XYZ file of C-alpha atoms in Angstrom:
486
model
C -14.322 29.645 7.935
C -15.680 26.231 7.016
C -17.053 27.653 3.764
C -13.462 28.637 2.780
C -12.308 25.030 2.886
C -15.524 24.092 1.116
C -14.426 26.111 -1.935
C -11.186 24.117 -2.109
C -13.148 20.889 -1.743
C -15.455 21.941 -4.587
C -12.367 22.627 -6.715
C -10.985 19.221 -5.710
C -14.136 17.460 -6.934
C -14.255 19.515 -10.127
C -10.669 18.530 -11.002
C -11.357 14.873 -10.111
C -8.616 14.948 -7.454
C -8.388 12.224 -4.835
C -6.752 14.320 -2.087
C -6.387 17.898 -0.901
C -3.135 18.681 0.990
C -2.811 21.730 3.238
C 0.735 22.439 4.446
C 1.796 25.575 6.276
C 4.202 27.748 4.218
C 3.004 26.204 0.892
C 0.041 26.638 -1.421
C -2.652 23.941 -1.183
C -1.903 20.880 -3.331
C -4.283 18.498 -5.116
C -3.477 14.919 -6.063
C -4.948 14.585 -9.554
C -4.768 11.073 -11.050
C -1.825 10.317 -8.791
C 0.208 13.481 -9.428
C 0.647 16.368 -6.992
C -0.443 19.755 -8.400
C -0.360 23.099 -6.538
C -3.443 25.323 -6.582
C -1.594 28.006 -8.525
C -3.821 31.012 -7.824
C -4.030 30.368 -4.058
C -1.788 32.278 -1.624
C 0.776 30.485 0.515
C -0.794 29.209 3.715
C 0.263 30.846 6.970
C -0.070 28.882 10.239
C -3.196 30.855 11.108
C -4.724 30.358 7.664
C -4.204 26.619 7.906
C -5.866 26.594 11.339
C -8.758 28.668 10.004
C -9.290 26.127 7.257
C -9.036 22.980 9.348
C -9.909 23.557 12.994
C -13.606 24.453 12.479
C -14.106 20.998 10.952
C -12.628 19.027 13.855
C -15.114 17.286 16.199
C -14.635 18.067 19.890
C -13.368 14.571 20.783
C -10.881 14.673 17.924
C -9.590 18.051 19.019
C -8.780 16.531 22.418
C -6.874 13.744 20.691
C -5.045 16.277 18.508
C -4.001 18.353 21.510
C -2.453 15.230 23.106
C -1.028 13.362 20.111
C -0.664 16.125 17.447
C -2.632 14.200 14.818
C -6.146 12.797 14.472
C -8.521 11.303 11.875
C -12.198 12.053 11.291
C -14.793 12.335 8.525
C -16.289 15.544 7.110
C -19.366 15.817 4.886
C -20.103 18.698 2.530
C -23.717 18.488 1.432
C -24.104 18.242 -2.304
C -20.379 17.693 -2.799
C -19.286 14.571 -0.916
C -17.772 12.989 2.177
C -14.078 13.268 3.044
C -11.652 11.371 5.224
C -9.570 13.950 7.069
C -6.214 13.735 8.867
C -4.767 16.782 10.581
C -1.241 16.899 11.984
C 1.645 19.093 13.068
C 4.966 19.283 11.247
C 8.028 21.560 11.470
C 6.191 24.368 9.648
C 2.985 24.256 11.661
C -0.438 22.619 11.281
C -1.334 20.630 8.169
C -4.064 18.373 6.871
C -5.002 15.926 4.152
C -8.570 15.417 2.965
C -9.408 12.385 0.821
C -12.692 12.178 -1.021
C -14.975 9.243 -0.310
C -17.228 8.621 -3.314
C -20.924 8.802 -2.424
C -21.685 5.761 -4.597
C -20.184 2.459 -3.447
C -18.121 1.110 -6.368
C -19.157 -2.216 -7.847
C -16.842 -5.127 -8.530
C -17.618 -4.732 -12.229
C -16.760 -1.049 -12.287
C -13.424 -1.711 -10.584
C -12.738 -4.710 -12.810
C -11.986 -7.001 -9.855
C -10.525 -10.291 -11.084
C -12.565 -13.445 -10.556
C -10.073 -14.720 -7.995
C -10.831 -11.686 -5.769
C -14.603 -12.037 -6.295
C -14.326 -15.669 -5.221
C -13.380 -14.512 -1.717
C -16.836 -12.956 -1.409
C -18.465 -16.408 -1.519
C -16.509 -17.854 1.396
C -18.471 -18.787 4.516
C -15.526 -18.396 6.882
C -11.846 -17.506 6.998
C -9.570 -14.461 6.907
C -8.998 -12.389 3.761
C -6.420 -9.566 3.949
C -6.183 -6.649 1.516
C -2.792 -4.937 1.673
C -0.862 -2.115 0.110
C 0.671 1.253 0.969
C -1.442 4.208 2.051
C -3.491 5.488 -0.856
C -3.345 2.236 -2.827
C -7.127 1.786 -2.994
C -7.550 -0.870 -0.277
C -10.718 0.732 1.099
C -12.259 0.970 -2.360
C -11.558 -2.696 -3.131
C -12.999 -3.796 0.200
C -16.066 -1.603 -0.303
C -16.714 -3.287 -3.655
C -16.317 -6.740 -2.063
C -18.743 -5.868 0.749
C -21.166 -4.453 -1.831
C -20.973 -7.707 -3.774
C -21.864 -9.684 -0.646
C -24.624 -7.182 0.128
C -26.045 -7.694 -3.371
C -25.862 -11.489 -3.577
C -26.118 -12.972 -0.072
C -28.484 -12.660 2.882
C -26.105 -12.118 5.769
C -25.338 -9.851 8.725
C -22.317 -7.653 8.001
C -20.500 -5.619 10.656
C -17.853 -3.076 9.626
C -15.373 -1.487 12.047
C -13.705 1.561 10.541
C -11.682 4.659 11.433
C -13.450 6.668 10.116
C -16.444 5.211 8.254
C -15.780 5.795 4.575
C -18.266 4.245 2.159
C -21.800 4.147 3.580
C -23.458 0.896 2.468
C -27.219 0.973 1.836
C -29.245 -2.081 2.810
C -29.689 -4.459 -0.156
C -29.988 -8.138 0.740
C -27.838 -7.920 3.881
C -28.281 -6.265 7.261
C -25.263 -3.952 7.716
C -24.039 -2.284 10.924
C -21.178 0.186 10.485
C -19.243 1.280 13.589
C -16.628 4.039 13.782
C -13.676 3.798 16.160
C -13.553 6.630 18.746
C -17.168 7.469 17.907
C -19.131 4.224 18.336
C -16.433 2.104 19.999
C -13.154 2.667 21.810
C -10.910 0.555 19.583
C -10.789 -1.978 16.759
C -10.095 -4.779 19.222
C -13.025 -3.825 21.510
C -15.453 -3.670 18.586
C -14.141 -6.912 17.100
C -14.501 -8.719 20.417
C -18.023 -7.363 20.817
C -18.891 -8.424 17.250
C -18.686 -12.057 18.290
C -21.755 -11.452 20.464
C -23.654 -9.631 17.702
C -24.445 -12.616 15.463
C -22.327 -11.580 12.436
C -21.671 -13.559 9.295
C -19.144 -11.144 7.810
C -16.873 -8.719 9.689
C -14.755 -5.992 8.116
C -11.842 -4.698 10.221
C -10.663 -1.418 8.732
C -7.120 -1.788 10.076
C -5.424 -4.697 11.827
C -3.110 -2.312 13.673
C -2.002 -4.228 16.738
C -1.400 -7.721 18.039
C -4.677 -7.910 19.931
C -6.752 -6.940 16.880
C -4.899 -9.410 14.639
C -5.308 -12.191 17.202
C -9.050 -11.629 17.600
C -9.463 -11.411 13.805
C -7.801 -14.828 13.393
C -9.913 -16.299 16.205
C -13.080 -14.833 14.649
C -12.201 -16.403 11.313
C -11.507 -19.724 13.011
C -14.898 -19.756 14.746
C -16.857 -19.755 11.491
C -17.015 -16.127 10.360
C -15.741 -14.431 7.219
C -13.310 -11.671 8.218
C -11.849 -9.006 5.938
C -8.953 -6.861 7.163
C -6.155 -4.582 5.928
C -2.429 -4.249 6.460
C 0.221 -1.992 4.923
C 2.490 -4.656 3.445
C 3.580 -4.403 -0.191
C 3.375 -8.044 -1.354
C 1.115 -10.989 -0.678
C 3.939 -13.193 0.559
C 5.313 -10.578 3.007
C 1.828 -10.199 4.528
C 2.044 -13.648 6.098
C 5.402 -12.809 7.685
C 4.107 -9.466 8.938
C 1.189 -11.134 10.738
C 3.391 -13.802 12.330
C 6.083 -11.286 13.355
C 3.509 -9.296 15.333
C 3.493 -12.101 17.912
C 6.243 -12.885 20.437
C 8.634 -15.706 19.414
C 7.187 -18.213 21.891
C 3.740 -17.901 20.255
C 4.719 -17.844 16.599
C 4.441 -21.615 16.054
C 0.876 -21.562 17.409
C -0.032 -18.583 15.196
C 1.437 -20.293 12.126
C -0.868 -23.239 12.747
C -3.922 -20.998 13.280
C -3.079 -18.885 10.231
C -2.515 -21.953 8.035
C -6.091 -23.004 8.793
C -7.852 -19.612 8.818
C -6.135 -17.500 6.145
C -7.943 -17.898 2.833
C -6.377 -15.188 0.708
C -4.322 -12.022 0.368
C -4.848 -9.230 -2.158
C -1.845 -6.868 -2.396
C -2.384 -3.824 -4.566
C -1.095 -0.471 -5.679
C -2.439 2.215 -7.997
C -0.859 3.054 -11.357
C -1.542 6.048 -13.579
C -3.441 5.188 -16.764
C -2.106 6.458 -20.074
C -5.398 8.221 -20.764
C -5.874 9.659 -17.287
C -7.200 8.213 -14.062
C -5.672 5.289 -12.180
C -5.918 1.517 -12.238
C -5.367 -0.955 -9.401
C -2.627 -3.526 -9.987
C -3.325 -6.599 -7.865
C -1.278 -9.510 -6.624
C -3.551 -12.337 -5.447
C -2.592 -15.199 -3.135
C -5.141 -17.983 -2.639
C -4.247 -20.231 0.276
C -4.323 -23.729 -1.184
C -2.900 -26.904 0.362
C 0.683 -26.051 -0.660
C 0.574 -22.514 0.713
C -1.107 -23.703 3.910
C 1.709 -26.223 4.433
C 4.341 -23.541 3.828
C 2.748 -21.325 6.497
C 2.408 -24.168 8.997
C 6.002 -25.329 8.517
C 7.505 -21.809 8.613
C 8.569 -21.959 4.959
C 6.939 -18.684 3.927
C 9.829 -17.971 1.553
C 8.337 -20.667 -0.705
C 5.038 -18.774 -1.077
C 6.301 -16.726 -4.020
C 7.078 -19.918 -5.924
C 3.706 -21.397 -4.990
C 2.054 -18.298 -6.486
C 3.898 -18.841 -9.745
C 2.647 -22.435 -9.968
C -0.832 -21.462 -8.782
C -1.711 -19.113 -11.679
C -4.130 -21.698 -13.076
C -6.043 -21.437 -9.755
C -6.447 -17.674 -10.132
C -3.324 -16.473 -8.371
C -1.733 -13.313 -9.775
C 1.842 -12.079 -9.468
C 2.413 -8.329 -9.267
C 5.130 -8.091 -11.932
C 3.109 -10.139 -14.424
C 0.152 -7.812 -13.964
C 2.317 -4.780 -14.622
C 3.549 -6.262 -17.914
C -0.024 -7.248 -18.882
C -1.169 -3.669 -18.383
C 1.751 -2.402 -20.506
C 0.838 -4.856 -23.281
C -2.817 -3.761 -23.090
C -1.824 -0.124 -23.437
C -3.244 0.805 -20.028
C 0.002 1.994 -18.381
C 3.405 3.091 -19.645
C 6.700 1.221 -19.092
C 7.744 4.200 -16.980
C 4.807 3.778 -14.651
C 5.362 0.006 -14.367
C 8.989 0.569 -13.409
C 8.104 3.275 -10.882
C 5.597 1.050 -9.098
C 7.556 -2.218 -9.359
C 9.049 -3.694 -6.211
C 11.456 -6.069 -7.964
C 12.739 -3.553 -10.496
C 15.367 -5.859 -11.991
C 12.796 -8.487 -12.938
C 10.322 -5.937 -14.279
C 12.997 -4.288 -16.393
C 13.875 -7.666 -17.891
C 10.204 -8.427 -18.587
C 9.709 -4.999 -20.186
C 12.606 -5.683 -22.554
C 11.362 -9.214 -23.322
C 7.932 -7.785 -24.170
C 9.519 -5.542 -26.774
C 9.344 -2.265 -24.861
C 12.296 -0.079 -23.898
C 13.201 1.649 -20.659
C 16.533 3.522 -20.654
C 17.545 3.786 -16.992
C 20.574 5.869 -17.893
C 18.472 8.823 -19.011
C 14.937 8.585 -20.402
C 12.654 5.740 -21.336
C 10.417 5.448 -24.350
C 7.937 7.788 -22.654
C 10.640 10.427 -22.039
C 10.917 9.835 -18.267
C 13.983 11.354 -16.650
C 15.697 10.344 -13.462
C 14.506 13.617 -11.930
C 10.930 12.500 -12.633
C 11.544 9.108 -11.032
C 12.860 10.816 -7.894
C 10.024 13.357 -7.814
C 7.366 10.658 -8.137
C 8.936 8.491 -5.427
C 9.371 11.463 -3.053
C 5.714 12.425 -3.539
C 4.689 8.888 -2.570
C 6.824 9.097 0.583
C 4.815 12.165 1.652
C 1.774 9.920 1.874
C 3.605 6.917 3.346
C 7.165 7.376 4.751
C 7.450 3.559 4.930
C 6.730 2.985 1.213
C 9.490 0.440 0.506
C 9.016 0.612 -3.277
C 9.445 4.421 -3.258
C 12.557 4.222 -1.057
C 13.939 1.529 -3.335
C 13.358 3.683 -6.424
C 15.204 6.642 -4.885
C 18.149 4.507 -3.711
C 18.388 2.757 -7.111
C 18.450 6.045 -9.059
C 21.040 7.582 -6.705
C 23.150 4.443 -7.129
C 22.957 3.892 -10.878
C 22.349 7.255 -12.625
C 25.165 8.267 -14.985
C 24.518 11.950 -14.223
C 26.939 12.786 -11.426
C 24.775 15.753 -10.436
C 22.094 13.257 -9.410
C 24.186 10.279 -8.322
C 24.934 10.073 -4.586
C 26.176 6.721 -3.331
C 26.399 7.699 0.349
C 22.791 8.924 0.397
C 21.704 5.843 -1.567
C 23.240 3.618 1.140
C 21.274 5.440 3.865
C 17.990 5.201 2.006
C 18.502 1.575 0.963
C 19.331 0.649 4.563
C 16.037 2.226 5.641
C 14.156 0.190 3.003
C 15.920 -3.012 4.107
C 15.020 -2.280 7.740
C 11.327 -1.698 6.951
C 11.117 -4.843 4.815
C 13.156 -6.764 7.434
C 15.566 -7.871 4.738
C 13.005 -10.153 3.099
C 12.685 -8.161 -0.124
C 15.634 -9.302 -2.223
C 15.205 -6.494 -4.755
C 15.759 -4.005 -1.904
C 18.828 -5.919 -0.676
C 20.109 -5.863 -4.259
C 19.699 -2.064 -4.318
C 21.695 -1.755 -1.075
C 24.486 -3.771 -2.720
C 24.412 -1.415 -5.737
C 24.567 1.588 -3.383
C 27.644 0.216 -1.583
C 29.269 -0.451 -4.974
C 28.726 3.187 -5.950
C 30.608 4.303 -2.820
C 33.476 1.952 -3.714
C 32.732 -0.444 -0.846
C 32.747 -3.583 -3.009
C 33.213 -5.901 -0.030
C 29.804 -4.930 1.382
C 28.345 -4.815 -2.129
C 29.354 -8.408 -2.813
C 28.221 -9.534 0.659
C 24.707 -8.112 0.330
C 24.406 -9.233 -3.299
C 25.369 -12.787 -2.350
C 22.764 -12.785 0.452
C 20.130 -11.601 -2.046
C 21.271 -14.244 -4.542
C 21.004 -17.043 -1.982
C 17.445 -16.055 -1.016
C 16.380 -15.534 -4.663
C 17.661 -19.036 -5.431
C 15.731 -20.472 -2.457
C 12.579 -18.706 -3.680
C 13.062 -20.154 -7.145
C 13.242 -16.668 -8.670
C 15.648 -17.490 -11.477
C 15.298 -14.164 -13.281
C 16.233 -12.155 -10.203
C 19.065 -14.572 -9.406
C 20.581 -14.074 -12.876
C 20.323 -10.283 -12.511
C 22.050 -10.374 -9.114
C 24.819 -12.665 -10.396
C 25.601 -10.192 -13.179
C 25.981 -7.486 -10.572
C 28.224 -9.672 -8.399
C 30.503 -10.123 -11.428
C 30.630 -6.333 -11.770
C 31.440 -5.789 -8.090
C 34.142 -8.468 -8.178
C 35.728 -6.519 -11.025
C 35.496 -3.307 -8.977
C 32.779 -1.769 -11.143
C 29.438 -0.203 -10.060
C 26.117 -1.005 -11.773
C 26.162 2.103 -13.971
C 29.237 0.716 -15.769
C 27.389 -2.436 -16.856
């Protein structure tokens, strides 16, 4: 039955889709330029049909993993069409799978339009560089372009550790060894430890999943190697906290010191839909200068956001500023910027200041409705249930929409609490949304309490725009009014 799935994969490539989704009890879906589209003329998948599509592709070792853990990852190649990263899983309807295309040609830094500050990381001789973002945000593509740049311009030994291998790098000026977890090595940590004995100059760690892998990555960077790795954090500043929080409390001071010396940069990114079709990566870039290094060492990571604002002349980029730049350049719509923003209050203010409009009570200048905002965010949660920005969007709409058929304060509280838990309360825009959700339920005591906590942290971070927005909401809550009555 492999040739049956091959027909869907051929359709996927023809429609320039990034992913093929197979879910029992539904038609197959394609993600085309970021949007989910059903394959209209395909019958609904039965459990057996889904198995017939997917199981013939699964390597024997992966099938053993699937039988024990109910999900597994592997790569599949269809000659003449392309290579695909595959995940199969079980859900309440039965078996399912997602296949993501891996372009056969490694993208160049020029083609992706990588900013100079990101390219600069490719010329480092040692240190740790982390590329972060939610699942499907283009981290692998960015890293592939950075490795290709090194391969084109330096004479080094590069080792990549991936699960599975995605882009296959041809030999240019560098010697490259690519190892796949569960196929060429037992784990990321085992391969990374072995890499130290394999004379590398550059090491790519596909995922820094656990404490051991993170610890070895930091040690490898400290001992004179250039290490690239990925995490699933949403902002550059939160990445530092995520790394430190992986370690037990009695070791965190030591790790702060090690990280202050070894971390050279963080690239946080997400993908936005272009006006004219396709997608563009929006990047936040943190370069660890003396000020940032001191903040990490002294445990003052909440000051990193302010350091990024003052470090723009050094090539640092702030996520919200990049969203507004892309709106001004006509690349993305105000709707798309708002959907993908983490600090929605600040982005909304910047959109208005830039002369664009976004009506959150109904539709924006592009005709986006609250139903569309919810649908887009829910689609993103299918790919990553821990997507804080998507959870925040849903909770904000349920809290502030004037349409009482959509508004649901109680549900908004639940979702906002989940977002706060995932972000560990460090994302003040998310805390602000939780306050708005409580206000919608009439619980103004909790609304004021959470808003004041967000205000205090925003003031500490030097985020004056967000602080002003939160203060306006506190005034509303004190008067017993929810955000939608502003």
